[in-house]
């Protein structure tokens, strides 16, 4: 069982920064090596992956659209995975979801940013970037 709760979305001006967080419980951060991801869904678009983290070794993955601007990280002490978003663009406006695969399943190379990789989802947090 995995429980995920996103928080700290909000509205910012283009060029600004925002940090969204995902509190994870169950068979996730405190129970071995797991993949965690951040996906987003913008108005009129499909849900896409933007960042992912292999929590054990700390390996990270980023979509090209956010590479160099976003950082995914784990706060082990607080059992959270955060997404630091810098140099925000209006195109980053979306509902952001954290996600986890079924515990115990591996994640194949090339699928880290594929939403279909993930089985558990948070409720989402809205990020709005204005020009």
Coordinates of C-alpha atoms in Angstrom, one line a residue:
X1 CA 0.0 0.0 0.0
X2 CA 1.3 3.4 -1.0
X3 CA -0.1 6.8 0.0
X4 CA 1.0 10.0 -1.7
X5 CA 0.0 13.6 -0.8
X6 CA 1.2 16.6 -2.8
X7 CA 1.4 20.0 -1.4
X8 CA 2.8 23.5 -1.9
X9 CA 1.6 24.3 -5.3
X10 CA 0.7 27.9 -6.1
X11 CA 0.9 30.8 -8.5
X12 CA 4.1 32.5 -9.5
X13 CA 5.4 34.9 -12.1
X14 CA 7.4 33.5 -15.1
X15 CA 11.0 33.3 -14.1
X16 CA 10.2 32.6 -10.5
X17 CA 10.6 29.4 -8.4
X18 CA 8.4 27.1 -6.6
X19 CA 8.9 23.9 -4.6
X20 CA 6.2 21.2 -4.6
X21 CA 6.4 18.3 -2.2
X22 CA 5.0 14.8 -1.9
X23 CA 4.6 13.1 1.4
X24 CA 4.9 9.4 0.9
X25 CA 3.9 6.6 3.3
X26 CA 3.6 2.9 3.1
X27 CA 5.9 0.8 1.0
X28 CA 7.9 3.7 -0.4
X29 CA 10.6 5.9 1.0
X30 CA 11.1 4.3 4.3
X31 CA 11.0 0.7 3.0
X32 CA 13.9 0.2 0.6
X33 CA 14.7 1.3 -2.9
X34 CA 11.8 2.7 -4.9
X35 CA 11.1 4.8 -7.9
X36 CA 9.2 8.0 -7.4
X37 CA 8.0 10.3 -10.1
X38 CA 6.5 13.7 -10.8
X39 CA 4.1 14.0 -13.7
X40 CA 2.1 16.9 -14.8
X41 CA -1.0 17.5 -16.8
X42 CA -1.6 20.9 -18.5
X43 CA -4.9 22.1 -19.8
X44 CA -5.8 20.3 -23.0
X45 CA -2.7 18.0 -22.8
X46 CA -2.0 14.5 -21.8
X47 CA -0.3 13.7 -18.5
X48 CA 3.5 13.5 -19.0
X49 CA 6.4 12.7 -16.8
X50 CA 8.8 15.5 -15.9
X51 CA 11.1 14.0 -13.3
X52 CA 11.8 10.7 -11.6
X53 CA 14.0 9.5 -8.8
X54 CA 15.4 6.1 -7.9
X55 CA 15.4 6.7 -4.2
X56 CA 18.0 4.2 -3.2
X57 CA 21.0 5.3 -5.2
X58 CA 19.4 8.7 -5.9
X59 CA 19.5 8.4 -9.7
X60 CA 17.4 11.2 -11.3
X61 CA 15.7 11.5 -14.6
X62 CA 14.2 14.6 -16.3
X63 CA 12.2 15.5 -19.3
X64 CA 14.0 17.7 -21.8
X65 CA 11.5 20.5 -21.2
X66 CA 12.5 20.9 -17.6
X67 CA 16.2 19.7 -17.6
X68 CA 18.4 22.3 -16.0
X69 CA 15.4 24.0 -14.3
X70 CA 13.8 21.4 -12.1
X71 CA 15.4 19.2 -9.4
X72 CA 13.8 16.2 -7.9
X73 CA 15.1 15.2 -4.5
X74 CA 14.3 13.1 -1.5
X75 CA 14.0 14.4 2.1
X76 CA 14.5 11.1 3.9
X77 CA 13.9 12.7 7.3
X78 CA 10.5 13.9 6.4
X79 CA 9.6 11.0 4.0
X80 CA 9.1 13.4 1.2
X81 CA 10.0 13.8 -2.4
X82 CA 10.2 17.3 -3.6
X83 CA 10.4 19.0 -7.0
X84 CA 12.2 22.3 -7.0
X85 CA 11.1 24.3 -10.0
X86 CA 13.2 27.2 -11.1
X87 CA 13.1 29.6 -14.1
X88 CA 9.4 28.8 -14.4
X89 CA 7.7 29.3 -17.7
X90 CA 4.0 29.7 -18.5
X91 CA 4.3 26.4 -20.2
X92 CA 4.9 24.8 -16.8
X93 CA 1.4 25.6 -15.7
X94 CA -0.2 22.3 -14.9
X95 CA -1.5 20.1 -12.1
X96 CA 1.5 18.2 -10.7
X97 CA 1.2 14.7 -9.4
X98 CA 3.6 12.5 -7.6
X99 CA 3.5 8.9 -8.4
X100 CA 4.9 5.5 -7.4
X101 CA 5.0 2.1 -9.1
X102 CA 3.8 -1.1 -7.5
X103 CA 6.2 -1.9 -4.7
X104 CA 8.8 -4.5 -5.6
X105 CA 8.5 -4.0 -9.3
X106 CA 11.5 -2.7 -11.3
X107 CA 11.4 0.2 -13.7
X108 CA 12.8 -0.4 -17.1
X109 CA 15.2 2.0 -18.7
X110 CA 13.4 4.4 -20.9
X111 CA 10.1 4.2 -18.9
X112 CA 11.1 6.4 -16.0
X113 CA 9.1 9.3 -17.3
X114 CA 6.2 7.3 -18.7
X115 CA 3.0 7.8 -16.6
X116 CA 2.0 4.2 -17.3
X117 CA 5.0 3.1 -15.2
X118 CA 3.2 4.3 -12.1
X119 CA 0.4 2.7 -10.2
X120 CA -0.1 5.0 -7.2
X121 CA -0.9 8.7 -7.5
X122 CA -1.4 11.7 -5.3
X123 CA -4.4 14.0 -5.7
X124 CA -2.3 16.6 -7.5
X125 CA -1.3 20.2 -6.7
X126 CA -1.9 23.1 -9.0
X127 CA 1.0 25.2 -10.3
X128 CA 0.2 28.3 -12.3
X129 CA 2.8 30.4 -13.9
X130 CA 1.8 33.8 -15.2
X131 CA 3.6 36.1 -17.7

